[in-house]
Short mmCIF file of C-alpha atoms in Angstrom, two decimals:
data_model
loop_
_atom_site.label_atom_id
_atom_site.label_comp_id
_atom_site.label_asym_id
_atom_site.label_seq_id
_atom_site.Cartn_x
_atom_site.Cartn_y
_atom_site.Cartn_z
CA MET A 1 -0.03 0.16 -0.18
CA ARG A 2 2.67 2.55 1.03
CA ARG A 3 4.84 1.71 -2.67
CA PHE A 4 1.23 2.35 -4.69
CA LEU A 5 0.62 5.90 -2.07
CA ALA A 6 4.21 6.89 -3.67
CA LEU A 7 3.82 6.63 -6.82
CA VAL A 8 0.69 8.00 -7.26
CA LEU A 9 1.99 10.97 -5.43
CA SER A 10 4.99 11.14 -8.23
CA CYS A 11 2.87 11.01 -10.51
CA VAL A 12 1.01 13.80 -9.31
CA ILE A 13 4.46 15.66 -8.89
CA CYS A 14 5.08 14.57 -12.66
CA ALA A 15 2.29 16.24 -13.89
CA ALA A 16 2.99 19.15 -12.27
CA ALA A 17 6.25 19.45 -12.98
CA ILE A 18 5.06 19.47 -16.55
CA ASN A 19 1.80 21.54 -15.92
CA ALA A 20 2.67 24.36 -13.62
CA VAL A 21 4.05 28.00 -15.26
CA GLY A 22 6.41 28.35 -12.25
CA ASP A 23 7.69 31.56 -10.47
CA LYS A 24 10.54 31.96 -12.60
CA PRO A 25 10.20 35.44 -15.08
CA GLY A 26 9.35 35.02 -18.33
CA ARG A 27 7.84 36.87 -20.89
CA TYR A 28 5.67 35.91 -23.38
CA VAL A 29 6.19 36.35 -27.60
CA ASP A 30 2.98 35.58 -29.87
CA ALA A 31 4.03 32.78 -32.44
CA LEU A 32 2.76 35.10 -35.44
CA ASP A 33 5.98 36.97 -34.46
CA LEU A 34 7.72 33.41 -35.38
CA ARG A 35 7.21 31.25 -37.26
CA VAL A 36 3.50 29.50 -38.50
CA ILE A 37 4.57 26.29 -40.65
CA ASN A 38 1.56 24.12 -41.95
CA LYS A 39 -1.22 26.30 -42.77
CA GLY A 40 -2.24 26.51 -46.16
CA PHE A 41 -4.86 30.00 -46.08
CA ASP A 42 -4.11 33.21 -45.41
CA ASP A 43 -7.45 34.94 -45.54
CA THR A 44 -9.17 31.89 -42.41
CA GLU A 45 -12.56 33.34 -40.34
CA ARG A 46 -10.68 32.87 -37.36
CA THR A 47 -6.01 33.29 -37.27
CA TYR A 48 -5.25 29.24 -37.02
CA SER A 49 -8.64 27.49 -38.93
CA ARG A 50 -7.60 26.21 -41.88
CA LEU A 51 -10.31 27.11 -44.46
CA PRO A 52 -10.75 30.39 -46.53
CA ALA A 53 -13.48 32.59 -44.94
CA VAL A 54 -15.06 33.00 -48.12
CA LEU A 55 -15.99 29.10 -47.94
CA LYS A 56 -18.50 29.63 -45.20
CA ASP A 57 -21.76 29.56 -46.85
CA SER A 58 -20.22 26.37 -49.06
CA VAL A 59 -20.07 24.09 -47.16
CA ARG A 60 -21.79 21.88 -44.68
CA PRO A 61 -21.76 23.70 -41.80
CA SER A 62 -20.43 20.08 -39.91
CA LEU A 63 -17.17 20.89 -42.17
CA TRP A 64 -17.07 24.34 -41.54
CA ASP A 65 -16.74 23.31 -37.10
CA ARG A 66 -14.06 20.89 -38.05
CA GLN A 67 -11.96 23.63 -40.57
CA GLN A 68 -11.42 24.95 -36.92
CA CYS A 69 -9.73 22.78 -35.45
CA SER A 70 -6.28 24.05 -35.66
CA SER A 71 -4.82 20.55 -36.82
CA GLY A 72 -1.32 20.47 -38.09
CA ILE A 73 -0.59 23.49 -38.01
CA ALA A 74 2.34 24.80 -35.28
CA VAL A 75 5.34 26.96 -34.80
CA ARG A 76 8.83 27.65 -35.84
CA PHE A 77 11.51 29.37 -33.50
CA ALA A 78 15.20 29.30 -32.16
CA THR A 79 16.48 30.21 -28.87
CA ASN A 80 18.72 30.36 -25.51
CA SER A 81 15.84 30.05 -23.04
CA SER A 82 17.14 28.48 -20.17
CA SER A 83 12.87 27.69 -20.12
CA ILE A 84 10.68 26.95 -22.50
CA GLY A 85 6.62 27.21 -21.27
CA VAL A 86 3.15 28.02 -23.47
CA ARG A 87 0.54 29.76 -23.32
CA TYR A 88 -3.09 29.53 -25.60
CA GLN A 89 -6.92 30.14 -25.57
CA LEU A 90 -8.88 26.85 -26.51
CA LEU A 91 -11.93 27.89 -28.80
CA LEU A 92 -13.93 25.08 -27.50
CA ASP A 93 -12.00 23.36 -25.12
CA PHE A 94 -13.18 19.96 -26.64
CA HIS A 95 -13.50 16.62 -25.39
CA MET A 96 -14.06 12.53 -26.62
CA VAL A 97 -14.18 9.54 -25.40
CA HIS A 98 -12.46 7.63 -27.37
CA MET A 99 -9.71 10.73 -28.14
CA ALA A 100 -6.64 11.62 -24.90
CA ASP A 101 -6.70 15.15 -24.29
CA THR A 102 -3.58 15.44 -25.24
CA GLY A 103 -4.13 15.29 -28.16
CA THR A 104 -7.89 16.83 -28.68
CA LYS A 105 -6.54 20.08 -27.10
CA GLY A 106 -3.31 19.29 -26.03
CA THR A 107 0.24 19.89 -27.48
CA ASP A 108 3.79 19.79 -27.41
CA ILE A 109 6.77 20.28 -27.63
CA TYR A 110 10.00 18.73 -30.31
CA VAL A 111 13.55 19.64 -30.36
CA PHE A 112 16.13 19.33 -33.64
CA GLU A 113 18.91 17.81 -32.73
CA GLY A 114 20.13 17.89 -37.00
CA ASP A 115 20.36 15.78 -39.62
CA SER A 116 16.10 16.53 -39.70
CA VAL A 117 16.40 14.40 -36.94
CA TRP A 118 13.42 16.04 -34.63
CA ARG A 119 13.25 14.36 -30.89
CA HIS A 120 9.40 14.97 -28.42
CA ALA A 121 10.36 16.83 -25.86
CA ASN A 122 7.56 17.16 -23.79
CA THR A 123 3.97 17.59 -23.45
CA ASN A 124 1.27 19.42 -21.35
CA ARG A 125 -1.59 18.34 -19.68
CA PRO A 126 -4.41 20.92 -21.04
CA LYS A 127 -6.14 22.06 -18.17
CA VAL A 128 -8.53 24.68 -18.45
CA ASN A 129 -8.72 27.03 -14.86
CA ASN A 130 -11.43 29.32 -15.72
CA PRO A 131 -14.04 27.29 -18.37
CA GLN A 132 -15.03 31.20 -19.50
CA GLU A 133 -11.40 31.93 -20.88
CA LYS A 134 -10.63 28.40 -22.31
CA ILE A 135 -6.46 29.52 -21.58
CA CYS A 136 -4.03 26.61 -21.00
CA GLU A 137 -0.39 27.05 -19.25
CA ALA A 138 2.46 25.10 -19.25
CA VAL A 139 6.05 24.63 -19.16
CA TYR A 140 7.63 21.59 -21.05
CA LEU A 141 11.44 22.19 -20.62
CA ASN A 142 13.58 23.17 -17.58
CA ASN A 143 17.14 24.13 -16.90
CA LEU A 144 17.86 24.03 -20.65
CA ASP A 145 21.89 25.19 -22.29
CA THR A 146 21.44 28.71 -22.68
CA THR A 147 25.44 28.77 -24.21
CA ARG A 148 23.91 28.25 -28.02
CA MET A 149 20.61 28.53 -30.33
CA THR A 150 17.99 25.85 -30.43
CA GLU A 151 15.62 25.05 -32.90
CA TYR A 152 11.77 23.72 -31.55
CA MET A 153 8.52 23.88 -32.77
CA ILE A 154 5.39 23.45 -31.04
CA TYR A 155 2.36 21.49 -32.48
CA PHE A 156 -1.51 22.74 -31.95
CA PRO A 157 -4.27 20.87 -30.73
CA LEU A 158 -5.92 18.21 -34.06
CA TYR A 159 -9.26 18.51 -32.14
CA ASP A 160 -10.07 22.10 -30.65
CA GLY A 161 -9.29 25.74 -32.08
CA VAL A 162 -6.26 28.19 -31.14
CA GLU A 163 -7.92 31.42 -31.02
CA TRP A 164 -4.03 32.86 -29.49
CA LEU A 165 -0.74 30.53 -29.14
CA GLN A 166 2.30 32.02 -27.41
CA VAL A 167 5.77 31.08 -26.16
CA LYS A 168 7.69 31.30 -22.97
CA ILE A 169 11.21 32.07 -22.48
CA ASP A 170 13.44 33.81 -19.86
CA GLU A 171 12.91 37.91 -19.54
CA ASP A 172 16.46 38.12 -21.35
CA ALA A 173 16.59 35.20 -23.82
CA ARG A 174 17.13 35.52 -27.75
CA ILE A 175 13.97 34.31 -30.03
CA THR A 176 14.10 34.24 -33.74
CA ALA A 177 11.61 32.08 -36.35
CA GLY A 178 14.33 29.40 -36.96
CA ASP A 179 16.64 28.32 -39.20
CA PRO A 180 14.73 28.15 -42.90
CA ALA A 181 16.27 25.54 -43.91
CA VAL A 182 15.01 23.24 -40.84
CA ILE A 183 11.47 22.46 -42.37
CA ASP A 184 11.96 24.12 -45.29
CA ARG A 185 9.05 25.94 -48.00
CA ARG A 186 8.16 23.36 -49.83
CA LYS A 187 4.00 22.32 -49.27
CA VAL A 188 2.56 19.22 -49.44
CA VAL A 189 -1.49 20.11 -48.99
CA ALA A 190 -3.22 16.79 -47.38
CA TYR A 191 -7.03 16.21 -47.93
CA GLY A 192 -8.89 13.79 -46.31
CA THR A 193 -11.41 12.46 -43.62
CA SER A 194 -10.96 12.44 -39.83
CA ILE A 195 -7.69 9.55 -40.13
CA LEU A 196 -6.11 12.44 -41.35
CA GLN A 197 -7.23 15.13 -39.08
CA GLY A 198 -5.37 13.37 -36.70
CA GLY A 199 -7.43 10.85 -35.06
CA CYS A 200 -7.19 9.55 -32.56
CA ALA A 201 -3.30 10.21 -31.62
CA SER A 202 -2.12 10.55 -28.34
CA ARG A 203 -0.55 13.62 -28.89
CA PRO A 204 -0.67 16.17 -31.70
CA GLY A 205 2.68 15.53 -33.29
CA MET A 206 1.84 11.72 -34.08
CA ALA A 207 -0.80 12.76 -36.06
CA ALA A 208 0.47 11.26 -39.75
CA THR A 209 0.83 14.58 -41.62
CA ASN A 210 2.97 15.78 -38.56
CA ILE A 211 5.13 12.91 -38.78
CA LEU A 212 5.33 13.37 -43.12
CA SER A 213 6.21 16.94 -42.50
CA ARG A 214 9.08 15.99 -39.81
CA GLU A 215 10.67 13.50 -41.83
CA LEU A 216 10.06 14.91 -45.03
CA ASN A 217 11.22 18.07 -44.17
CA CYS A 218 8.97 20.40 -45.40
CA GLU A 219 5.24 22.17 -44.53
CA VAL A 220 2.34 19.23 -44.22
CA VAL A 221 -1.41 21.55 -44.54
CA ASN A 222 -3.13 19.03 -43.07
CA LEU A 223 -7.50 19.17 -44.34
CA GLY A 224 -8.56 16.77 -42.93
CA PHE A 225 -12.47 17.25 -41.35
CA SER A 226 -13.78 14.32 -39.33
CA GLY A 227 -16.76 12.73 -41.05
CA ASP A 228 -16.48 15.52 -43.80
CA GLY A 229 -14.21 14.25 -46.52
CA ARG A 230 -16.53 14.02 -48.83
CA MET A 231 -14.76 15.47 -51.61
CA ASN A 232 -16.76 19.13 -52.23
CA ASP A 233 -15.63 20.75 -55.31
CA CYS A 234 -15.22 24.22 -53.84
CA VAL A 235 -12.12 22.44 -51.41
CA ALA A 236 -10.51 21.43 -54.92
CA ARG A 237 -10.18 24.68 -55.55
CA ALA A 238 -9.11 26.42 -52.20
CA MET A 239 -6.35 23.66 -52.67
CA ALA A 240 -5.75 24.69 -56.28
CA ASP A 241 -4.83 27.94 -54.88
CA ILE A 242 -2.29 26.91 -52.81
CA ASP A 243 0.92 27.26 -53.91
CA ALA A 244 1.41 23.19 -54.21
CA ASP A 245 4.81 20.73 -54.19
CA LEU A 246 2.20 17.75 -54.11
CA TYR A 247 -1.11 16.88 -53.19
CA ILE A 248 -2.53 13.43 -50.91
CA VAL A 249 -6.34 12.92 -51.98
CA ASP A 250 -7.69 10.71 -48.76
CA PRO A 251 -11.42 10.21 -48.55
CA VAL A 252 -12.61 7.29 -48.96
CA PRO A 253 -13.30 6.08 -44.77
CA ASN A 254 -15.75 9.16 -44.96
CA CYS A 255 -17.74 8.25 -48.73
CA THR A 256 -19.62 5.86 -50.00
CA GLU A 257 -19.45 3.63 -52.68
CA MET A 258 -21.28 5.97 -54.88
CA MET A 259 -19.54 8.89 -53.49
CA CYS A 260 -16.10 7.67 -54.39
CA ASP A 261 -17.51 5.96 -57.74
CA THR A 262 -19.28 9.80 -59.00
CA LEU A 263 -16.94 12.45 -57.39
CA THR A 264 -13.65 11.46 -57.71
CA TYR A 265 -13.11 11.94 -60.99
CA GLY A 266 -14.46 15.81 -60.44
CA PHE A 267 -12.11 16.20 -57.52
CA VAL A 268 -9.47 15.48 -58.97
CA ASN A 269 -9.65 16.66 -62.26
CA ILE A 270 -9.74 19.91 -60.29
CA LEU A 271 -6.93 19.80 -59.14
CA ARG A 272 -5.12 18.35 -62.25
CA LYS A 273 -6.42 20.95 -64.67
CA ALA A 274 -5.21 23.70 -62.18
CA ARG A 275 -2.05 22.46 -61.40
CA PRO A 276 -1.05 20.24 -63.80
CA ASP A 277 2.71 20.21 -62.61
CA VAL A 278 2.11 18.83 -59.19
CA PRO A 279 1.74 15.26 -58.28
CA VAL A 280 -1.55 13.49 -57.17
CA VAL A 281 -1.06 10.90 -54.85
CA MET A 282 -4.55 9.52 -54.15
CA VAL A 283 -4.90 6.90 -51.27
CA GLU A 284 -7.07 4.08 -51.01
CA GLY A 285 -9.39 3.48 -47.36
CA PRO A 286 -8.25 1.71 -45.15
CA ILE A 287 -9.67 -1.92 -44.65
CA TYR A 288 -10.55 -2.35 -40.65
CA PRO A 289 -10.06 -4.95 -37.93
CA TYR A 290 -13.42 -5.84 -38.01
CA ALA A 291 -14.00 -6.23 -42.22
CA ARG A 292 -11.72 -10.28 -41.44
CA TYR A 293 -14.93 -10.83 -39.98
CA ASP A 294 -18.04 -8.52 -40.81
CA SER A 295 -19.02 -10.06 -43.87
CA HIS A 296 -20.95 -6.91 -44.81
CA PHE A 297 -18.31 -4.99 -44.32
CA GLY A 298 -15.51 -7.23 -45.83
CA SER A 299 -16.84 -6.84 -49.49
CA TYR A 300 -18.72 -3.56 -49.39
CA LEU A 301 -15.08 -1.44 -47.85
CA PRO A 302 -12.82 -3.34 -51.13
CA ALA A 303 -16.05 -2.16 -53.32
CA LYS A 304 -15.25 1.14 -52.17
CA ASN A 305 -11.52 1.15 -52.94
CA ALA A 306 -12.19 -0.43 -56.70
CA ALA A 307 -14.89 2.73 -56.93
CA PHE A 308 -12.04 5.23 -56.36
CA ARG A 309 -9.15 2.94 -58.60
CA ARG A 310 -11.31 3.05 -61.74
CA ASN A 311 -11.73 6.88 -61.40
CA TYR A 312 -7.57 6.93 -60.85
CA GLU A 313 -7.58 4.78 -63.50
CA ARG A 314 -9.50 7.16 -65.68
CA LEU A 315 -7.26 9.93 -64.68
CA LYS A 316 -3.85 7.89 -65.59
CA ALA A 317 -5.30 6.66 -68.67
CA GLU A 318 -6.43 10.46 -69.77
CA ASN A 319 -2.70 11.60 -68.81
CA PRO A 320 -0.94 9.24 -67.30
CA ASP A 321 1.89 11.92 -65.93
CA GLY A 322 1.68 13.36 -62.20
CA ILE A 323 -0.78 10.79 -61.25
CA TYR A 324 0.15 8.16 -57.62
CA TYR A 325 -1.70 5.31 -55.90
CA VAL A 326 -1.68 3.94 -52.46
CA ASP A 327 -3.49 0.58 -52.06
CA SER A 328 -4.72 0.08 -48.57
CA VAL A 329 -2.18 -3.00 -48.08
CA ASN A 330 -0.96 -2.79 -44.16
CA LEU A 331 -1.75 0.92 -44.31
CA ASP A 332 -2.14 0.60 -40.80
CA GLY A 333 -0.04 -2.08 -40.09
CA VAL A 334 0.14 -5.65 -40.64
CA GLU A 335 -0.70 -6.84 -36.92
CA ASP A 336 -4.41 -5.03 -36.87
CA ASP A 337 -3.50 -3.36 -33.87
CA GLY A 338 -2.92 -0.08 -35.23
CA THR A 339 -6.29 1.44 -34.90
CA VAL A 340 -8.22 2.67 -31.01
CA ASP A 341 -11.88 1.91 -31.86
CA GLY A 342 -11.84 -0.27 -35.39
CA ILE A 343 -11.50 2.55 -37.77
CA HIS A 344 -9.57 5.67 -36.11
CA LEU A 345 -5.88 5.19 -35.78
CA THR A 346 -3.45 4.73 -32.39
CA ASP A 347 0.36 5.97 -32.55
CA LEU A 348 1.44 3.08 -33.81
CA GLY A 349 -1.63 2.59 -36.82
CA PHE A 350 -0.26 6.35 -37.45
CA ARG A 351 3.37 5.45 -37.27
CA HIS A 352 2.70 2.73 -40.07
CA TYR A 353 0.25 5.05 -42.78
CA ALA A 354 3.01 7.60 -42.72
CA ASP A 355 6.05 4.04 -43.75
CA LYS A 356 3.65 3.75 -46.09
CA LEU A 357 3.73 6.69 -47.74
CA ARG A 358 7.11 8.20 -47.00
CA PRO A 359 8.22 6.40 -49.70
CA VAL A 360 6.07 7.57 -52.48
CA LEU A 361 5.78 10.95 -51.12
CA GLN A 362 10.22 11.35 -50.83
CA TYR A 363 10.47 10.18 -54.08
CA LEU A 364 8.45 12.84 -55.84
CA LEU A 365 9.35 15.71 -54.23
CA LYS A 366 13.14 14.61 -54.83
CA LYS A 367 11.94 14.46 -58.26
CA GLU A 368 10.06 17.82 -58.33
CA LYS A 369 12.67 19.70 -57.00
#
């Protein structure tokens, strides 16, 4: 019993160390004064929402709500501060039963170790002290080396919005927007569903688009909309306005077989006509673990993918250049342990997804470069 109580006490102390702001004097720097990455549009309704404001009356209210989530967005900076913290205001203070709050509305920090290697250093456990203000505040790191400038990156929440975000550093510390070569300005624009948005990563940095951004050393714009990745033409036209180096189209999980059959060609063709020199990678929907045993889904999920692929073949027949296809084989891993609820991915599932796409994207980005 004593050992159990000691363990509980140590956990409480660790949690307090991570989340307490501390008494050390410091100053707050707005993320907008640093370098915000992985954001596709400047003309958004809120600073950290993800679609242009002009689309508000052209899409379903549910899609508009999802685009308010800050999924994929991050802030890059370099500092010689001995401690680093964060303060931000949530839009909703949202909670889901099948996803950790650290992923839904938390933030995590990565440290750059050189040679394209980013290391996760800490994650805040989001706690809102005042429900009206919805402000989260935490310290990630203390006792840091102050003799040199170190590169950092903080990822924003996946399933909540952010009104503003500030980085806390020592009062006398230097801070810059960081080396522009670390996460360069090439842009991959990824469109899809709740899986692409990041459901249900344990923390923001484990969403597939964020993994790929770190490992490809480029920006990856997350346009995953939970329940609403249904190939709206107006979203494709907006995507075509981004000066992208590559597009990922991954909508099958939110679409019926008929939608895959009737909407895919038009959606992808908008991108191809507007940006004929930009590669498009079409990604099949995963075959969920329960489809091995459920006879309906065992036939229905492959039928959706087959309809999606027929449109790929049609597009490729018209113009074989710049169109690529990723099938669903092992998309969420070989062991069927990559989901939290049979559909949405765990960190393990996101690792499998990123590993499946990365070689294709690496090849295409190198080819374009």
